[in-house]
Coordinates of C-alpha atoms in Angstrom, one line a residue:
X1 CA 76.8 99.6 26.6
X2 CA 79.0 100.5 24.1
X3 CA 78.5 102.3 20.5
X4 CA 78.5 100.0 17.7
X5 CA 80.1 101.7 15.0
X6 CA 81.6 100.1 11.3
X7 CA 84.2 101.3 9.2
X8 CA 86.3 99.0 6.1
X9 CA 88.6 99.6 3.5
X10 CA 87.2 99.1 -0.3
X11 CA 89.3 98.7 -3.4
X12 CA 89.9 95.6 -5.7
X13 CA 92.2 93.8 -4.9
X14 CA 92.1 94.3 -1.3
X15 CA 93.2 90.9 0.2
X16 CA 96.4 92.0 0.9
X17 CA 95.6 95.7 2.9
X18 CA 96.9 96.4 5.8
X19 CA 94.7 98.9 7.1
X20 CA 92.3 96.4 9.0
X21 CA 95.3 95.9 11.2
X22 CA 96.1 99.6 11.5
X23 CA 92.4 100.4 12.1
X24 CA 91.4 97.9 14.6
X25 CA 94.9 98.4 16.7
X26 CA 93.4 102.2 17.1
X27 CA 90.2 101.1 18.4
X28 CA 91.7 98.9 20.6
X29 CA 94.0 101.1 22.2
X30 CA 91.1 103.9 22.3
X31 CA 88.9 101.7 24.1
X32 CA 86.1 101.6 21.6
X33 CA 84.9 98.4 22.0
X34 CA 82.0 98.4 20.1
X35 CA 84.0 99.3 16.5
X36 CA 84.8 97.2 14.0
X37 CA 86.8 97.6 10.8
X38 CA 86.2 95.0 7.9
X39 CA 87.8 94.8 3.8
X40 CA 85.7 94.6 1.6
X41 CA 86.3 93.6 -2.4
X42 CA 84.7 96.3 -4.3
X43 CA 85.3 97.7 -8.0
X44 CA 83.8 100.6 -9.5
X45 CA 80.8 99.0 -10.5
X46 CA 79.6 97.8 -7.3
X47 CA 81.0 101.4 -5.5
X48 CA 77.2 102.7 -5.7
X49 CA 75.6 99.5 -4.6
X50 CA 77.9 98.9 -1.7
X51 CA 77.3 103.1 -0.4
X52 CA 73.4 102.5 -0.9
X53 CA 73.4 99.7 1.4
X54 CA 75.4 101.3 4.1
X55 CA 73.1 102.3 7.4
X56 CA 73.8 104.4 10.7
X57 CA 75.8 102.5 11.8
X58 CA 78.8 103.2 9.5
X59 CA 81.2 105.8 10.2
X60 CA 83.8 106.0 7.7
X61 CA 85.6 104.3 4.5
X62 CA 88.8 104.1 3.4
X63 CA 89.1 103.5 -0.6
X64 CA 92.2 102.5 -2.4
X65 CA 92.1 101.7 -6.6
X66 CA 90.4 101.9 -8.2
X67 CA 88.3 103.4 -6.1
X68 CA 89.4 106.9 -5.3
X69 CA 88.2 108.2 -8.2
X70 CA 85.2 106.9 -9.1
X71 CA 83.9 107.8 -5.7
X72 CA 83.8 111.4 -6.0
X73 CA 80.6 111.9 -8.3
X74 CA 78.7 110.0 -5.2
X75 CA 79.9 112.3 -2.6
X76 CA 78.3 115.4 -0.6
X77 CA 81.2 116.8 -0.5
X78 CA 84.7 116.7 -1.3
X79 CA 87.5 118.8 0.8
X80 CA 89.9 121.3 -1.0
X81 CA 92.9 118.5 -0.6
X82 CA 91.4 116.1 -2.2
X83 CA 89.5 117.8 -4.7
X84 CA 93.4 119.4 -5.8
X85 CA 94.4 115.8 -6.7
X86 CA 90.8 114.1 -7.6
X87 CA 91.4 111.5 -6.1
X88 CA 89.2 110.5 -2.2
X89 CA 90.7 108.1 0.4
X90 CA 88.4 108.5 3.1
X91 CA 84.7 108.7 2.9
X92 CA 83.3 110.4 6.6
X93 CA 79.8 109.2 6.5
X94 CA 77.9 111.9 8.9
X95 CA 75.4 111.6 11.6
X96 CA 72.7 113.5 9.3
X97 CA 73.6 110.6 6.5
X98 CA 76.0 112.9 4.7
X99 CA 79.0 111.5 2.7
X100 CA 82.5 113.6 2.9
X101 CA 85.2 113.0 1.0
X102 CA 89.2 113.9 2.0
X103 CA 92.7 113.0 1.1
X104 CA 94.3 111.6 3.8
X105 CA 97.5 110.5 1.4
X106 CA 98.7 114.2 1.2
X107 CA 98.9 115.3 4.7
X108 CA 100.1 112.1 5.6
X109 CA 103.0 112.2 3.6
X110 CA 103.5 115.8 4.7
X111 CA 103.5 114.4 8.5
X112 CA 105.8 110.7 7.4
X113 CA 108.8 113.4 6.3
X114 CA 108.2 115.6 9.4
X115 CA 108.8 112.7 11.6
X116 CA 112.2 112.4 10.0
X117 CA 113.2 115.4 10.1
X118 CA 112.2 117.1 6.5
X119 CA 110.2 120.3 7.0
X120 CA 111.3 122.3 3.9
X121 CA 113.9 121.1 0.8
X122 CA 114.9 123.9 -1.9
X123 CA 114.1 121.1 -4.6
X124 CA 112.9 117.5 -5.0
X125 CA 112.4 114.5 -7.6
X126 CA 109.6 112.2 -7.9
X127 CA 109.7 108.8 -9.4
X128 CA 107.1 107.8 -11.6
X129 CA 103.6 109.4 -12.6
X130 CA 100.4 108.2 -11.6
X131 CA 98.0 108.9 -8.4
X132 CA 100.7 108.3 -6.2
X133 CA 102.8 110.8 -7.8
X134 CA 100.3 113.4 -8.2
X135 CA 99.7 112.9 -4.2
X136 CA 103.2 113.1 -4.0
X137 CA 103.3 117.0 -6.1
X138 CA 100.8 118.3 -3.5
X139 CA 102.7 117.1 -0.3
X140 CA 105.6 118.7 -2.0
X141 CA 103.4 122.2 -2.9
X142 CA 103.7 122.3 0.7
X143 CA 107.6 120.9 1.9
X144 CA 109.4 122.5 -1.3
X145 CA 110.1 125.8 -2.5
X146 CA 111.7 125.5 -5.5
X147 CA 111.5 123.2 -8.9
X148 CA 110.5 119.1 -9.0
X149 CA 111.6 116.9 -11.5
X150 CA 109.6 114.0 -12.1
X151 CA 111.4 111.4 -14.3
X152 CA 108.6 109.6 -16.2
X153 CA 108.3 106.8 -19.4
X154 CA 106.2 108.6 -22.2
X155 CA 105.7 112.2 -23.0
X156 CA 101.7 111.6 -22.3
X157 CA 102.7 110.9 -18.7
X158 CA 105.0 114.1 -18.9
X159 CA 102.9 116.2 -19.8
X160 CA 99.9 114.8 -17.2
X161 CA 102.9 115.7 -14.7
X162 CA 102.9 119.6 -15.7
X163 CA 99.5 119.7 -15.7
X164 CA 99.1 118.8 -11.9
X165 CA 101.9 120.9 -11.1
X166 CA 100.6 123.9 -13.1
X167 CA 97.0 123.0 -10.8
X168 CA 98.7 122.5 -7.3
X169 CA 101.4 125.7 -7.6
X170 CA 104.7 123.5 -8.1
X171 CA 107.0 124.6 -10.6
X172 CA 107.2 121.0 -12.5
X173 CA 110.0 119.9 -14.7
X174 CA 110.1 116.5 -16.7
X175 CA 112.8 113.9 -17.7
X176 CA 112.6 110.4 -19.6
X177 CA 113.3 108.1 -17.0
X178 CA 116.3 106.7 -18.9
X179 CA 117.9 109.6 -17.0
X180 CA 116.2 108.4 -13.5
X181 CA 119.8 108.0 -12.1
X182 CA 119.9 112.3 -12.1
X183 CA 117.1 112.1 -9.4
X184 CA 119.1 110.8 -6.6
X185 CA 121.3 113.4 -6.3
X186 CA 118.3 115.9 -5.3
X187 CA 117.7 116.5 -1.1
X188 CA 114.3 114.7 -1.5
X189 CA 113.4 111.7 -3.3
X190 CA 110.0 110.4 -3.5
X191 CA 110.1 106.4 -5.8
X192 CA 106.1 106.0 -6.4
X193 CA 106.6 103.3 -9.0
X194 CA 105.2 100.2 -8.5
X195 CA 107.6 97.2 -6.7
X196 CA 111.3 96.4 -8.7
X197 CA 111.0 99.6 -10.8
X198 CA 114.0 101.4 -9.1
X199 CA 116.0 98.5 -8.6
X200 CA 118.1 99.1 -11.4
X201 CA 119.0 102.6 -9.8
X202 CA 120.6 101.2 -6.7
X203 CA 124.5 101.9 -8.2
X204 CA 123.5 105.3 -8.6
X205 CA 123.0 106.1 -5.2
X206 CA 125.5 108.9 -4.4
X207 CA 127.8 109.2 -1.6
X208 CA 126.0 111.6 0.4
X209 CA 122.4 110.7 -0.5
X210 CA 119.7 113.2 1.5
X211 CA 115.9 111.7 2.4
X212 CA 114.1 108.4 0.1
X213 CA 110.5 108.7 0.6
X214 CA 109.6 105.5 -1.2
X215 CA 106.0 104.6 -1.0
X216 CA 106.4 100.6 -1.7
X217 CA 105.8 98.6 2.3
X218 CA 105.8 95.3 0.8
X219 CA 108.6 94.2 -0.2
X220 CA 110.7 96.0 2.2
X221 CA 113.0 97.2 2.2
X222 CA 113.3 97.7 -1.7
X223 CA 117.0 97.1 -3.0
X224 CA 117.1 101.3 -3.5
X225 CA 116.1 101.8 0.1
X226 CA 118.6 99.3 1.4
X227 CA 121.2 101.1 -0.7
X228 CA 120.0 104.7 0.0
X229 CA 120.2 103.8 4.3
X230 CA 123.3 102.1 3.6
X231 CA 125.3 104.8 2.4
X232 CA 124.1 107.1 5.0
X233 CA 120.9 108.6 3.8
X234 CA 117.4 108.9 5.4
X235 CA 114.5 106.4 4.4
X236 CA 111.2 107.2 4.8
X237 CA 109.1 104.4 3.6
X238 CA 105.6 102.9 2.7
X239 CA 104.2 101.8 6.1
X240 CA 105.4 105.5 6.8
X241 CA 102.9 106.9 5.0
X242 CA 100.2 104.0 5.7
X243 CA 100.6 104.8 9.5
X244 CA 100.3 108.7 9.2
X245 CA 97.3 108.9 6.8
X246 CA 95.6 106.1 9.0
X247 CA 95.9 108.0 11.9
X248 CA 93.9 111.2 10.3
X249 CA 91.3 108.4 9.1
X250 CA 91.0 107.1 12.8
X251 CA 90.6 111.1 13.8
X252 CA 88.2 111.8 11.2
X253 CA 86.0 108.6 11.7
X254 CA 85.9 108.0 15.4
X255 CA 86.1 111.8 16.7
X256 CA 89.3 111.2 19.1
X257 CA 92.2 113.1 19.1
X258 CA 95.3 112.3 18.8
X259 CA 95.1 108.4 17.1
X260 CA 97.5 106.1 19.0
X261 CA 100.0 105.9 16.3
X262 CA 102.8 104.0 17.9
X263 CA 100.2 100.7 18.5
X264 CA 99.2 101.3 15.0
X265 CA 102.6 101.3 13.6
X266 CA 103.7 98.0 16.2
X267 CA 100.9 96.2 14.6
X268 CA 101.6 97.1 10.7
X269 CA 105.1 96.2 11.5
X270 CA 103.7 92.9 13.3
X271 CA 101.7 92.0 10.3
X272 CA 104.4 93.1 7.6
X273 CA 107.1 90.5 9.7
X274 CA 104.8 87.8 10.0
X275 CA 104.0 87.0 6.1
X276 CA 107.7 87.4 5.7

């Protein structure tokens, strides 16, 4: 007989997520039968409700906004990763009823630019500020050795920026992002603003661009990805990242090593072309 375990995805909205897909194409090709992986519309003020009423048969959570916060004060414990950026992705509920807490965002961006090649740049720009952006400073504490500019809207968000850098070891440097065009000539350029932001910056694409990691899926590709991969430059992109930090939740939930990440990335990219 097999084990009947749960897992879902919170957040609010959550219609659209993809990581039921992901999720259930793991268990599938892992043979565990007896899993199941559900959404589940939650905001912060039903986050303590929903946790009270889980049993023993949950395994893990994943949590997207608003979520990733307001999780943490309801936690066991919280890993060093995510604790550096405060913000929780995955919830491991333990056998002895524990809740953990880890960030599966960072090292899965880490992995998403190893697959393509990017192990260490001398300097790198990020797009946007946010909790995308302050996952993207602490993948680059460990990819980059030298100075990131992050080109952002107000001084408020600026100054947020140096803040995380002075907390995660990255030398941070800020521009308005009426000068967003400078960031595409750096080796490594992560866009984490949200969908038709960078459009505009398409003509600025230089002629020998080096690696996009822009974290948008849906729609893809955006117009600055299209332009960046059509002048010659490495793309690394959203469903990237969903795949690679899926894969550490499927490791950390379900106890098997290594997650089957080419059936989880054939079914994203399944799902992704059939609502197009």
């Amino acid at each position: 007989m097999s084990t009947v375990k749960r897992a879902a995805v919170l957040g609010s909205p959550i219609a659209h997520s993809l990581s039921p897909v992901l999720h259930r194409a793991a268990y599938a090709a892992l043979g565990l039968t007896g899993w199941s992986y559900d959404r589940h519309e939650v905001d912060e003020a039903g986050l303590p409700g929903f946790l009270e009423g889980l049993d023993a048969s949950w395994a893990g959570l994943s949590l997207t906004m608003p979520l990733k916060r307001a999780v943490i004060p309801l936690l066991d414990e919280v890993t060093a990763t995510a604790a550096a950026v405060e913000a929780v992705n995955t919830v491991v509920l333990t056998d002895d009823g524990r809740r953990v807490g880890d960030n599966t965002d960072i090292p899965g961006m880490v992995s998403a630019l190893r697959e393509r090649g990017v192990e260490q740049v001398e300097s790198a720009a990020v797009l946007g500020a946010g909790a995308t952006a302050s996952s993207a400073l602490a993948a680059l504490s460990r990819v980059c050795d030298g100075p990131v500019t992050a080109y952002v809207r107000s001084e408020a968000r600026a100054a947020e920026m140096r803040g995380w850098g002075e907390r995660l070891g990255v030398e941070v440097r800020t521009a308005g992002w009426e000068r967003a065009a400078e960031a595409l000539r750096a080796p490594l350029v992560i866009a984490t603003t949200p969908a038709g932001t960078t459009d505009a910056l398409t003509a600025a694409v230089p002629d020998r661009p080096g690696t996009l990691f822009d974290v948008l899926y849906d729609p893809w590709p955006t117009a600055l990805a299209a332009a960046w991969s059509g002048r010659g430059g490495a793309v690394v992109g959203g469903l990237d990242l969903l795949v690679h930090q899926a894969v550490l939740q499927v490791e950390q939930m379900t106890g098997r090593t290594p997650a089957p990440m080419a059936a989880m990335r054939s079914a994203g990219e399944a799902a992704l072309a059939a609502t197009h």
